[in-house]
PDB file of C-alpha atoms in Angstrom:
ATOM      1  CA  MET L   1     -20.127  15.112 -21.807  1.00  0.00           C
ATOM      2  CA  GLY L   2     -19.767  16.147 -17.879  1.00  0.00           C
ATOM      3  CA  THR L   3     -21.597  12.607 -17.362  1.00  0.00           C
ATOM      4  CA  TYR L   4     -19.130  10.647 -19.438  1.00  0.00           C
ATOM      5  CA  ILE L   5     -15.724  12.471 -17.919  1.00  0.00           C
ATOM      6  CA  LEU L   6     -16.737  11.507 -14.494  1.00  0.00           C
ATOM      7  CA  ARG L   7     -17.591   7.804 -15.930  1.00  0.00           C
ATOM      8  CA  ARG L   8     -13.995   7.769 -16.966  1.00  0.00           C
ATOM      9  CA  LEU L   9     -12.303   9.231 -14.421  1.00  0.00           C
ATOM     10  CA  PHE L  10     -14.343   6.558 -11.977  1.00  0.00           C
ATOM     11  CA  LEU L  11     -13.145   3.728 -14.263  1.00  0.00           C
ATOM     12  CA  ALA L  12      -9.462   4.892 -13.604  1.00  0.00           C
ATOM     13  CA  LEU L  13      -9.499   4.013 -10.113  1.00  0.00           C
ATOM     14  CA  PRO L  14      -9.321   0.274 -10.490  1.00  0.00           C
ATOM     15  CA  LEU L  15      -6.764   0.755 -12.946  1.00  0.00           C
ATOM     16  CA  LEU L  16      -4.501   2.716 -10.844  1.00  0.00           C
ATOM     17  CA  LEU L  17      -5.107   0.595  -8.264  1.00  0.00           C
ATOM     18  CA  LEU L  18      -3.646  -2.409 -10.328  1.00  0.00           C
ATOM     19  CA  ILE L  19      -0.733  -0.580 -11.194  1.00  0.00           C
ATOM     20  CA  SER L  20      -0.161   0.354  -7.445  1.00  0.00           C
ATOM     21  CA  VAL L  21       0.031  -3.586  -6.790  1.00  0.00           C
ATOM     22  CA  ILE L  22       1.628  -4.102  -9.387  1.00  0.00           C
ATOM     23  CA  THR L  23       4.540  -1.540  -9.146  1.00  0.00           C
ATOM     24  CA  PHE L  24       5.091  -2.082  -5.245  1.00  0.00           C
ATOM     25  CA  GLY L  25       5.537  -5.636  -5.870  1.00  0.00           C
ATOM     26  CA  PHE L  26       8.025  -5.412  -8.296  1.00  0.00           C
ATOM     27  CA  ILE L  27      10.056  -2.878  -6.291  1.00  0.00           C
ATOM     28  CA  ASN L  28      10.078  -4.625  -3.202  1.00  0.00           C
ATOM     29  CA  LEU L  29      10.825  -8.192  -4.521  1.00  0.00           C
ATOM     30  CA  ALA L  30      13.779  -6.498  -6.332  1.00  0.00           C
ATOM     31  CA  PRO L  31      17.052  -7.841  -5.098  1.00  0.00           C
ATOM     32  CA  GLY L  32      18.619  -5.695  -2.139  1.00  0.00           C
ATOM     33  CA  ASP L  33      16.806  -3.419  -0.248  1.00  0.00           C
ATOM     34  CA  PRO L  34      17.198   0.638   0.911  1.00  0.00           C
ATOM     35  CA  VAL L  35      19.524  -0.511   3.716  1.00  0.00           C
ATOM     36  CA  THR L  36      21.807  -1.996   1.743  1.00  0.00           C
ATOM     37  CA  ALA L  37      21.974   1.190  -0.556  1.00  0.00           C
ATOM     38  CA  MET L  38      22.581   3.242   2.391  1.00  0.00           C
ATOM     39  CA  MET L  39      25.308   1.055   3.399  1.00  0.00           C
ATOM     40  CA  ASP L  40      28.969   2.103   3.296  1.00  0.00           C
ATOM     41  CA  PRO L  41      30.592  -1.046   1.788  1.00  0.00           C
ATOM     42  CA  GLU L  42      34.081  -0.036   3.271  1.00  0.00           C
ATOM     43  CA  GLU L  43      32.832   0.247   6.572  1.00  0.00           C
ATOM     44  CA  GLY L  44      30.154  -2.993   6.652  1.00  0.00           C
ATOM     45  CA  LEU L  45      27.511  -3.391   9.273  1.00  0.00           C
ATOM     46  CA  GLN L  46      27.146  -6.042  11.706  1.00  0.00           C
ATOM     47  CA  ALA L  47      24.059  -8.643  10.915  1.00  0.00           C
ATOM     48  CA  ASP L  48      22.182  -6.996  14.164  1.00  0.00           C
ATOM     49  CA  ASP L  49      22.616  -3.547  13.067  1.00  0.00           C
ATOM     50  CA  LEU L  50      21.023  -4.515   9.497  1.00  0.00           C
ATOM     51  CA  LYS L  51      18.262  -6.131  11.286  1.00  0.00           C
ATOM     52  CA  HIS L  52      17.417  -2.993  13.451  1.00  0.00           C
ATOM     53  CA  MET L  53      17.700  -0.549  10.388  1.00  0.00           C
ATOM     54  CA  ARG L  54      15.056  -2.762   8.581  1.00  0.00           C
ATOM     55  CA  GLU L  55      12.754  -3.177  11.651  1.00  0.00           C
ATOM     56  CA  ARG L  56      13.133   0.615  11.989  1.00  0.00           C
ATOM     57  CA  LEU L  57      11.655   1.052   8.107  1.00  0.00           C
ATOM     58  CA  GLY L  58       9.637  -1.724   8.353  1.00  0.00           C
ATOM     59  CA  LEU L  59      10.920  -3.770   6.063  1.00  0.00           C
ATOM     60  CA  ASN L  60      10.853  -6.712   8.156  1.00  0.00           C
ATOM     61  CA  ARG L  61       7.101  -7.243   7.541  1.00  0.00           C
ATOM     62  CA  PRO L  62       5.704  -9.062   4.487  1.00  0.00           C
ATOM     63  CA  VAL L  63       5.265  -7.003   1.395  1.00  0.00           C
ATOM     64  CA  HIS L  64       1.353  -7.422   1.529  1.00  0.00           C
ATOM     65  CA  VAL L  65       1.397  -5.671   5.027  1.00  0.00           C
ATOM     66  CA  ARG L  66       3.277  -3.200   3.817  1.00  0.00           C
ATOM     67  CA  TYR L  67       1.371  -2.336   0.616  1.00  0.00           C
ATOM     68  CA  ALA L  68      -1.727  -2.150   2.920  1.00  0.00           C
ATOM     69  CA  LEU L  69       0.016   0.227   5.472  1.00  0.00           C
ATOM     70  CA  TRP L  70       1.497   2.202   2.105  1.00  0.00           C
ATOM     71  CA  LEU L  71      -2.139   2.205   0.595  1.00  0.00           C
ATOM     72  CA  ARG L  72      -3.808   3.284   3.727  1.00  0.00           C
ATOM     73  CA  GLU L  73      -1.598   6.683   3.900  1.00  0.00           C
ATOM     74  CA  PHE L  74      -1.492   7.139   0.383  1.00  0.00           C
ATOM     75  CA  VAL L  75      -5.414   7.724  -0.045  1.00  0.00           C
ATOM     76  CA  THR L  76      -5.213  10.132   2.673  1.00  0.00           C
ATOM     77  CA  GLY L  77      -2.695  12.243   0.944  1.00  0.00           C
ATOM     78  CA  ASN L  78       0.118  11.296   2.804  1.00  0.00           C
ATOM     79  CA  PHE L  79       3.038   9.802   0.700  1.00  0.00           C
ATOM     80  CA  GLY L  80       5.229   8.699   3.175  1.00  0.00           C
ATOM     81  CA  TYR L  81       8.966   9.756   4.137  1.00  0.00           C
ATOM     82  CA  SER L  82      11.742   9.213   2.133  1.00  0.00           C
ATOM     83  CA  TYR L  83      14.344   6.567   3.121  1.00  0.00           C
ATOM     84  CA  GLU L  84      17.001   8.496   1.340  1.00  0.00           C
ATOM     85  CA  ASN L  85      17.279  11.587   3.670  1.00  0.00           C
ATOM     86  CA  GLY L  86      13.777  11.176   5.753  1.00  0.00           C
ATOM     87  CA  ARG L  87      12.205  14.255   4.324  1.00  0.00           C
ATOM     88  CA  PRO L  88       8.266  14.000   3.149  1.00  0.00           C
ATOM     89  CA  VAL L  89       7.961  12.774   0.075  1.00  0.00           C
ATOM     90  CA  ILE L  90       5.460  15.300  -0.923  1.00  0.00           C
ATOM     91  CA  GLU L  91       7.948  18.032   0.024  1.00  0.00           C
ATOM     92  CA  ARG L  92      10.667  16.440  -2.158  1.00  0.00           C
ATOM     93  CA  ILE L  93       8.387  16.219  -5.301  1.00  0.00           C
ATOM     94  CA  ARG L  94       6.550  19.531  -4.760  1.00  0.00           C
ATOM     95  CA  SER L  95      10.030  21.525  -5.291  1.00  0.00           C
ATOM     96  CA  ARG L  96      10.642  19.438  -8.233  1.00  0.00           C
ATOM     97  CA  VAL L  97       7.391  20.132 -10.392  1.00  0.00           C
ATOM     98  CA  LEU L  98       7.879  23.313 -11.652  1.00  0.00           C
ATOM     99  CA  PRO L  99      11.251  22.409 -13.069  1.00  0.00           C
ATOM    100  CA  THR L 100       9.482  19.389 -14.691  1.00  0.00           C
ATOM    101  CA  LEU L 101       6.709  21.457 -15.620  1.00  0.00           C
ATOM    102  CA  GLU L 102       9.008  24.235 -17.599  1.00  0.00           C
ATOM    103  CA  LEU L 103      10.897  21.104 -19.380  1.00  0.00           C
ATOM    104  CA  THR L 104       8.147  19.172 -20.633  1.00  0.00           C
ATOM    105  CA  ALA L 105       5.794  22.235 -21.532  1.00  0.00           C
ATOM    106  CA  THR L 106       8.610  23.738 -23.787  1.00  0.00           C
ATOM    107  CA  ALA L 107       9.312  20.483 -25.549  1.00  0.00           C
ATOM    108  CA  LEU L 108       5.586  19.560 -25.910  1.00  0.00           C
ATOM    109  CA  LEU L 109       5.204  23.060 -27.336  1.00  0.00           C
ATOM    110  CA  LEU L 110       8.136  22.879 -29.399  1.00  0.00           C
ATOM    111  CA  SER L 111       7.430  19.431 -30.673  1.00  0.00           C
ATOM    112  CA  THR L 112       3.378  20.179 -31.218  1.00  0.00           C
ATOM    113  CA  VAL L 113       4.058  23.390 -33.412  1.00  0.00           C
ATOM    114  CA  LEU L 114       7.073  22.507 -35.460  1.00  0.00           C
ATOM    115  CA  GLY L 115       6.051  18.730 -36.083  1.00  0.00           C
ATOM    116  CA  ILE L 116       2.120  19.619 -37.256  1.00  0.00           C
ATOM    117  CA  ILE L 117       3.682  22.744 -39.490  1.00  0.00           C
ATOM    118  CA  PHE L 118       6.235  20.160 -41.136  1.00  0.00           C
ATOM    119  CA  GLY L 119       4.019  17.645 -41.259  1.00  0.00           C
ATOM    120  CA  VAL L 120       1.111  19.462 -43.330  1.00  0.00           C
ATOM    121  CA  ILE L 121       4.028  21.322 -45.259  1.00  0.00           C
ATOM    122  CA  ALA L 122       5.421  17.709 -46.442  1.00  0.00           C
ATOM    123  CA  ALA L 123       1.715  16.621 -46.862  1.00  0.00           C
ATOM    124  CA  VAL L 124       0.697  19.712 -49.213  1.00  0.00           C
ATOM    125  CA  ARG L 125       4.290  19.569 -51.202  1.00  0.00           C
ATOM    126  CA  GLN L 126       4.423  15.506 -51.443  1.00  0.00           C
ATOM    127  CA  TYR L 127       7.122  13.944 -53.285  1.00  0.00           C
ATOM    128  CA  GLY L 128       8.789  17.753 -53.253  1.00  0.00           C
ATOM    129  CA  VAL L 129      12.409  18.146 -51.911  1.00  0.00           C
ATOM    130  CA  PHE L 130      10.998  19.395 -48.589  1.00  0.00           C
ATOM    131  CA  ASP L 131       9.149  16.030 -48.281  1.00  0.00           C
ATOM    132  CA  TYR L 132      12.216  13.811 -48.339  1.00  0.00           C
ATOM    133  CA  VAL L 133      14.262  16.030 -46.050  1.00  0.00           C
ATOM    134  CA  LEU L 134      11.324  16.102 -43.851  1.00  0.00           C
ATOM    135  CA  SER L 135      10.753  12.428 -43.735  1.00  0.00           C
ATOM    136  CA  THR L 136      14.140  11.035 -43.725  1.00  0.00           C
ATOM    137  CA  ALA L 137      14.397  13.740 -40.469  1.00  0.00           C
ATOM    138  CA  SER L 138      11.709  12.304 -38.963  1.00  0.00           C
ATOM    139  CA  LEU L 139      12.917   8.624 -39.363  1.00  0.00           C
ATOM    140  CA  PHE L 140      15.987   9.337 -37.886  1.00  0.00           C
ATOM    141  CA  GLY L 141      14.551  11.324 -34.963  1.00  0.00           C
ATOM    142  CA  VAL L 142      12.124   8.193 -34.219  1.00  0.00           C
ATOM    143  CA  SER L 143      15.123   5.544 -34.626  1.00  0.00           C
ATOM    144  CA  ILE L 144      17.861   7.174 -32.640  1.00  0.00           C
ATOM    145  CA  PRO L 145      17.642   6.947 -28.893  1.00  0.00           C
ATOM    146  CA  THR L 146      17.049  10.567 -27.104  1.00  0.00           C
ATOM    147  CA  PHE L 147      20.397   9.774 -24.709  1.00  0.00           C
ATOM    148  CA  PHE L 148      22.508   9.794 -28.161  1.00  0.00           C
ATOM    149  CA  PHE L 149      20.849  13.357 -29.241  1.00  0.00           C
ATOM    150  CA  ALA L 150      21.649  14.318 -25.565  1.00  0.00           C
ATOM    151  CA  LEU L 151      25.621  13.158 -25.774  1.00  0.00           C
ATOM    152  CA  ALA L 152      25.962  14.880 -29.367  1.00  0.00           C
ATOM    153  CA  ALA L 153      24.007  18.110 -28.412  1.00  0.00           C
ATOM    154  CA  LEU L 154      26.027  18.409 -25.099  1.00  0.00           C
ATOM    155  CA  TYR L 155      29.465  17.788 -27.358  1.00  0.00           C
ATOM    156  CA  VAL L 156      28.307  20.081 -29.970  1.00  0.00           C
ATOM    157  CA  PHE L 157      26.840  23.026 -28.685  1.00  0.00           C
ATOM    158  CA  ALA L 158      28.409  22.975 -25.037  1.00  0.00           C
ATOM    159  CA  ALA L 159      31.746  21.538 -25.053  1.00  0.00           C
ATOM    160  CA  VAL L 160      33.013  22.446 -29.022  1.00  0.00           C
ATOM    161  CA  LEU L 161      31.194  25.523 -29.568  1.00  0.00           C
ATOM    162  CA  GLU L 162      30.408  26.633 -26.082  1.00  0.00           C
ATOM    163  CA  ILE L 163      27.280  28.590 -26.964  1.00  0.00           C
ATOM    164  CA  LEU L 164      24.890  26.893 -24.634  1.00  0.00           C
ATOM    165  CA  PRO L 165      25.368  25.897 -21.059  1.00  0.00           C
ATOM    166  CA  ALA L 166      25.718  21.908 -20.398  1.00  0.00           C
ATOM    167  CA  PHE L 167      23.984  21.266 -16.873  1.00  0.00           C
ATOM    168  CA  GLY L 168      21.548  22.964 -14.450  1.00  0.00           C
ATOM    169  CA  MET L 169      18.454  25.313 -14.560  1.00  0.00           C
ATOM    170  CA  THR L 170      20.135  28.496 -14.062  1.00  0.00           C
ATOM    171  CA  ASP L 171      23.750  30.042 -13.113  1.00  0.00           C
ATOM    172  CA  GLU L 172      24.073  29.232  -9.551  1.00  0.00           C
ATOM    173  CA  THR L 173      27.118  31.721  -9.214  1.00  0.00           C
ATOM    174  CA  GLN L 174      24.372  34.803 -10.106  1.00  0.00           C
ATOM    175  CA  GLY L 175      21.041  35.494  -9.252  1.00  0.00           C
ATOM    176  CA  PHE L 176      17.846  34.114 -10.668  1.00  0.00           C
ATOM    177  CA  SER L 177      16.763  35.397 -13.975  1.00  0.00           C
ATOM    178  CA  ILE L 178      14.406  34.648 -16.499  1.00  0.00           C
ATOM    179  CA  THR L 179      16.867  35.422 -19.597  1.00  0.00           C
ATOM    180  CA  ASP L 180      19.461  32.690 -18.134  1.00  0.00           C
ATOM    181  CA  ASN L 181      17.004  29.998 -17.088  1.00  0.00           C
ATOM    182  CA  LEU L 182      15.719  30.519 -20.724  1.00  0.00           C
ATOM    183  CA  HIS L 183      19.499  29.852 -21.869  1.00  0.00           C
ATOM    184  CA  HIS L 184      19.519  26.470 -19.731  1.00  0.00           C
ATOM    185  CA  LEU L 185      16.126  25.306 -20.884  1.00  0.00           C
ATOM    186  CA  ILE L 186      17.174  25.486 -25.053  1.00  0.00           C
ATOM    187  CA  LEU L 187      19.416  22.324 -24.801  1.00  0.00           C
ATOM    188  CA  PRO L 188      17.458  19.969 -22.711  1.00  0.00           C
ATOM    189  CA  ALA L 189      13.832  21.031 -23.975  1.00  0.00           C
ATOM    190  CA  GLY L 190      15.438  20.532 -27.645  1.00  0.00           C
ATOM    191  CA  VAL L 191      16.584  17.269 -27.343  1.00  0.00           C
ATOM    192  CA  LEU L 192      13.233  16.145 -25.382  1.00  0.00           C
ATOM    193  CA  SER L 193      11.323  17.524 -28.163  1.00  0.00           C
ATOM    194  CA  ILE L 194      13.064  15.662 -30.997  1.00  0.00           C
ATOM    195  CA  ASP L 195      11.599  12.406 -30.787  1.00  0.00           C
ATOM    196  CA  SER L 196       8.242  13.944 -30.196  1.00  0.00           C
ATOM    197  CA  MET L 197       8.455  16.114 -33.364  1.00  0.00           C
ATOM    198  CA  ALA L 198       9.606  13.585 -35.409  1.00  0.00           C
ATOM    199  CA  VAL L 199       6.202  11.198 -34.204  1.00  0.00           C
ATOM    200  CA  LYS L 200       4.178  14.206 -34.814  1.00  0.00           C
ATOM    201  CA  THR L 201       5.273  15.181 -38.242  1.00  0.00           C
ATOM    202  CA  ARG L 202       5.051  11.787 -39.847  1.00  0.00           C
ATOM    203  CA  TYR L 203       1.297  11.552 -38.354  1.00  0.00           C
ATOM    204  CA  ALA L 204       0.509  14.758 -39.737  1.00  0.00           C
ATOM    205  CA  ARG L 205       1.781  14.185 -42.799  1.00  0.00           C
ATOM    206  CA  THR L 206      -0.125  10.875 -43.173  1.00  0.00           C
ATOM    207  CA  ALA L 207      -3.332  12.424 -41.892  1.00  0.00           C
ATOM    208  CA  MET L 208      -3.261  15.188 -44.052  1.00  0.00           C
ATOM    209  CA  LEU L 209      -2.499  13.250 -47.194  1.00  0.00           C
ATOM    210  CA  GLU L 210      -5.947  10.895 -46.659  1.00  0.00           C
ATOM    211  CA  VAL L 211      -7.565  14.014 -46.469  1.00  0.00           C
ATOM    212  CA  LEU L 212      -6.237  15.639 -49.333  1.00  0.00           C
ATOM    213  CA  LYS L 213      -6.964  12.907 -51.693  1.00  0.00           C
ATOM    214  CA  SER L 214     -10.834  12.480 -50.483  1.00  0.00           C
ATOM    215  CA  ASP L 215     -13.673  13.396 -52.663  1.00  0.00           C
ATOM    216  CA  TYR L 216     -15.368  16.387 -50.496  1.00  0.00           C
ATOM    217  CA  MET L 217     -11.640  18.094 -50.961  1.00  0.00           C
ATOM    218  CA  THR L 218     -12.029  17.849 -54.747  1.00  0.00           C
ATOM    219  CA  THR L 219     -15.378  19.230 -54.216  1.00  0.00           C
ATOM    220  CA  ALA L 220     -13.779  22.182 -52.483  1.00  0.00           C
ATOM    221  CA  ARG L 221     -11.098  23.101 -55.007  1.00  0.00           C
ATOM    222  CA  ALA L 222     -13.784  22.870 -57.770  1.00  0.00           C
ATOM    223  CA  LYS L 223     -15.839  25.603 -56.084  1.00  0.00           C
ATOM    224  CA  GLY L 224     -12.981  27.870 -56.620  1.00  0.00           C
ATOM    225  CA  LEU L 225     -11.911  28.096 -53.186  1.00  0.00           C
ATOM    226  CA  PRO L 226      -8.273  29.386 -52.376  1.00  0.00           C
ATOM    227  CA  ASN L 227      -5.924  26.447 -51.987  1.00  0.00           C
ATOM    228  CA  SER L 228      -4.640  27.899 -48.791  1.00  0.00           C
ATOM    229  CA  LEU L 229      -8.541  28.348 -47.482  1.00  0.00           C
ATOM    230  CA  VAL L 230      -9.246  24.538 -48.473  1.00  0.00           C
ATOM    231  CA  ILE L 231      -5.902  23.393 -46.298  1.00  0.00           C
ATOM    232  CA  VAL L 232      -6.672  25.537 -43.740  1.00  0.00           C
ATOM    233  CA  ARG L 233     -10.592  25.089 -43.351  1.00  0.00           C
ATOM    234  CA  HIS L 234     -11.275  21.778 -44.708  1.00  0.00           C
ATOM    235  CA  ALA L 235      -8.197  19.349 -44.825  1.00  0.00           C
ATOM    236  CA  PHE L 236      -6.419  20.413 -41.511  1.00  0.00           C
ATOM    237  CA  ARG L 237      -9.569  20.329 -39.116  1.00  0.00           C
ATOM    238  CA  ASN L 238     -10.306  16.544 -40.513  1.00  0.00           C
ATOM    239  CA  ALA L 239      -6.894  15.599 -39.829  1.00  0.00           C
ATOM    240  CA  LEU L 240      -7.035  16.863 -36.395  1.00  0.00           C
ATOM    241  CA  LEU L 241      -8.292  13.399 -35.037  1.00  0.00           C
ATOM    242  CA  PRO L 242      -5.513  11.268 -35.287  1.00  0.00           C
ATOM    243  CA  ILE L 243      -3.262  14.195 -34.541  1.00  0.00           C
ATOM    244  CA  ILE L 244      -4.971  14.620 -31.403  1.00  0.00           C
ATOM    245  CA  THR L 245      -4.222  11.108 -30.236  1.00  0.00           C
ATOM    246  CA  ILE L 246      -0.691  11.278 -30.979  1.00  0.00           C
ATOM    247  CA  LEU L 247      -0.495  14.813 -29.248  1.00  0.00           C
ATOM    248  CA  THR L 248      -2.160  13.424 -25.789  1.00  0.00           C
ATOM    249  CA  LEU L 249      -0.427  10.362 -25.708  1.00  0.00           C
ATOM    250  CA  GLN L 250       3.016  11.828 -26.550  1.00  0.00           C
ATOM    251  CA  LEU L 251       2.440  13.655 -22.973  1.00  0.00           C
ATOM    252  CA  PRO L 252       3.578  10.559 -20.690  1.00  0.00           C
ATOM    253  CA  ASN L 253       6.222   9.769 -23.157  1.00  0.00           C
ATOM    254  CA  LEU L 254       7.861  13.429 -22.747  1.00  0.00           C
ATOM    255  CA  ILE L 255       7.660  12.505 -18.782  1.00  0.00           C
ATOM    256  CA  GLY L 256       9.193   9.648 -19.086  1.00  0.00           C
ATOM    257  CA  GLY L 257      12.085  10.827 -21.896  1.00  0.00           C
ATOM    258  CA  ALA L 258      12.370  13.704 -18.681  1.00  0.00           C
ATOM    259  CA  ILE L 259      14.056  11.015 -16.644  1.00  0.00           C
ATOM    260  CA  ILE L 260      16.988  10.624 -19.498  1.00  0.00           C
ATOM    261  CA  ILE L 261      17.188  14.468 -20.016  1.00  0.00           C
ATOM    262  CA  GLU L 262      17.196  15.473 -16.631  1.00  0.00           C
ATOM    263  CA  SER L 263      19.555  13.397 -15.038  1.00  0.00           C
ATOM    264  CA  MET L 264      22.223  14.014 -18.308  1.00  0.00           C
ATOM    265  CA  PHE L 265      21.581  17.973 -17.841  1.00  0.00           C
ATOM    266  CA  SER L 266      21.525  17.687 -13.894  1.00  0.00           C
ATOM    267  CA  TRP L 267      18.171  19.444 -14.371  1.00  0.00           C
ATOM    268  CA  PRO L 268      16.552  19.545 -11.149  1.00  0.00           C
ATOM    269  CA  GLY L 269      12.900  18.073 -11.697  1.00  0.00           C
ATOM    270  CA  MET L 270      10.720  15.061 -11.325  1.00  0.00           C
ATOM    271  CA  GLY L 271      12.949  12.760 -13.652  1.00  0.00           C
ATOM    272  CA  HIS L 272      16.323  13.514 -12.077  1.00  0.00           C
ATOM    273  CA  LEU L 273      14.644  12.935  -8.479  1.00  0.00           C
ATOM    274  CA  SER L 274      13.193   9.503 -10.164  1.00  0.00           C
ATOM    275  CA  PHE L 275      16.842   8.366 -11.205  1.00  0.00           C
ATOM    276  CA  ARG L 276      18.080   9.118  -7.473  1.00  0.00           C
ATOM    277  CA  ALA L 277      15.285   7.426  -6.154  1.00  0.00           C
ATOM    278  CA  VAL L 278      16.012   4.126  -8.115  1.00  0.00           C
ATOM    279  CA  GLN L 279      19.492   4.464  -7.011  1.00  0.00           C
ATOM    280  CA  ALA L 280      18.895   4.474  -3.319  1.00  0.00           C
ATOM    281  CA  ARG L 281      16.055   2.254  -3.586  1.00  0.00           C
ATOM    282  CA  ASP L 282      13.773   4.965  -1.997  1.00  0.00           C
ATOM    283  CA  TYR L 283      10.563   3.110  -1.866  1.00  0.00           C
ATOM    284  CA  PRO L 284       8.112   5.800  -0.874  1.00  0.00           C
ATOM    285  CA  THR L 285       9.713   8.262  -3.469  1.00  0.00           C
ATOM    286  CA  LEU L 286       9.483   5.747  -6.253  1.00  0.00           C
ATOM    287  CA  MET L 287       5.742   4.852  -5.557  1.00  0.00           C
ATOM    288  CA  ALA L 288       4.509   8.308  -5.202  1.00  0.00           C
ATOM    289  CA  LEU L 289       6.356   9.484  -8.691  1.00  0.00           C
ATOM    290  CA  THR L 290       5.143   6.272 -10.340  1.00  0.00           C
ATOM    291  CA  MET L 291       1.276   6.720  -9.155  1.00  0.00           C
ATOM    292  CA  ILE L 292       1.646  10.649 -10.390  1.00  0.00           C
ATOM    293  CA  VAL L 293       2.724   9.352 -14.080  1.00  0.00           C
ATOM    294  CA  SER L 294       0.676   6.494 -14.129  1.00  0.00           C
ATOM    295  CA  SER L 295      -2.285   9.421 -13.316  1.00  0.00           C
ATOM    296  CA  LEU L 296      -0.707  11.529 -16.202  1.00  0.00           C
ATOM    297  CA  VAL L 297      -1.526   8.882 -18.792  1.00  0.00           C
ATOM    298  CA  LEU L 298      -4.896   8.059 -17.464  1.00  0.00           C
ATOM    299  CA  LEU L 299      -5.657  11.440 -17.938  1.00  0.00           C
ATOM    300  CA  ALA L 300      -4.011  12.245 -20.786  1.00  0.00           C
ATOM    301  CA  ASN L 301      -6.102   9.508 -22.852  1.00  0.00           C
ATOM    302  CA  LEU L 302      -9.233  11.173 -20.982  1.00  0.00           C
ATOM    303  CA  LEU L 303      -8.034  14.545 -22.747  1.00  0.00           C
ATOM    304  CA  ALA L 304      -7.663  12.816 -26.171  1.00  0.00           C
ATOM    305  CA  ASP L 305     -11.386  11.505 -25.782  1.00  0.00           C
ATOM    306  CA  VAL L 306     -12.594  15.092 -24.857  1.00  0.00           C
ATOM    307  CA  LEU L 307     -10.460  16.869 -27.474  1.00  0.00           C
ATOM    308  CA  TYR L 308     -12.039  14.265 -29.868  1.00  0.00           C
ATOM    309  CA  ALA L 309     -15.569  15.026 -28.907  1.00  0.00           C
ATOM    310  CA  TYR L 310     -15.042  18.728 -29.591  1.00  0.00           C
ATOM    311  CA  ALA L 311     -12.950  18.171 -33.047  1.00  0.00           C
ATOM    312  CA  ASP L 312     -15.960  15.846 -34.400  1.00  0.00           C
ATOM    313  CA  PRO L 313     -19.611  16.873 -33.734  1.00  0.00           C
ATOM    314  CA  ARG L 314     -20.335  13.176 -34.179  1.00  0.00           C
ATOM    315  CA  ILE L 315     -18.281  11.558 -31.035  1.00  0.00           C
ATOM    316  CA  ARG L 316     -20.011  14.399 -29.038  1.00  0.00           C
ATOM    317  CA  VAL L 317     -23.416  13.073 -29.563  1.00  0.00           C
ATOM    318  CA  THR L 318     -22.308   9.599 -29.459  1.00  0.00           C
ATOM    319  CA  ALA L 319     -20.903  10.464 -25.576  1.00  0.00           C
ATOM    320  CA  ARG L 320     -24.133  12.203 -24.684  1.00  0.00           C
ATOM    321  CA  VAL L 321     -26.304   9.257 -25.963  1.00  0.00           C
ATOM    322  CA  ASN L 322     -24.264   6.723 -23.991  1.00  0.00           C
TER     323      ASN L 322
END
């Protein structure tokens, strides 16, 4: 298994390189540049001033030369300096990692636990009231965009009922407290988990239904085993494989959704930083964030394969042979 993991990690390097080439090319070939983003339209600048600023940032060089310089620094762990404020990019990202981890981890926990529970119950009680309600709710959760749920949650819980705070990670007028932090976390984490929870509910229901209709489940019931034991020990374990796939592949989606949620709720994480970097055309920050998210996607796929092996011993044997 260790050799298999190392081989997968080694094969991911060319893919990361290709992602960096495509991302760098699209970012730098898009209309506008950081100089025009920093320029005040009312004041205006002379052509010589704009030229000098582009030379100072190295934007006057060809794209392939800039990419080679960026790649040389990136492989050494130097993410460069932000065009927006001149700070090292790694420092800007470091200060945003924990808030994003808190938000995404909470949303992942909520969506996983509730999604699997709802999916299993809907499958066990197929064609019942609970099944129809959950199937309809999960369909709405998948179909409606996340920003709509965010706007609705802000209006209902923050503006009308005034029971949850709308913005920020804590109350800036008071000192930091875990209770206050969790109070601010409820709304963005709940909204972020809706889409992922709906997907997991549908897949868990489908996977459980396929297992419950199999022959060995009929045999297990014929042995006189309690229905709860049959569901937990036999059905749920064999339904884990497709659930594991959705669970791991939803990790990058949560991070992508965090860009919208953090921007709408002013949550000081990497998603909010990404939105600001796009507005400012901050190329070094955008490249660093893109590479981090791309690495997470590849690691999520690797994690899915590893969990597959632990859930199904046959896959573990195949990995050893290969």
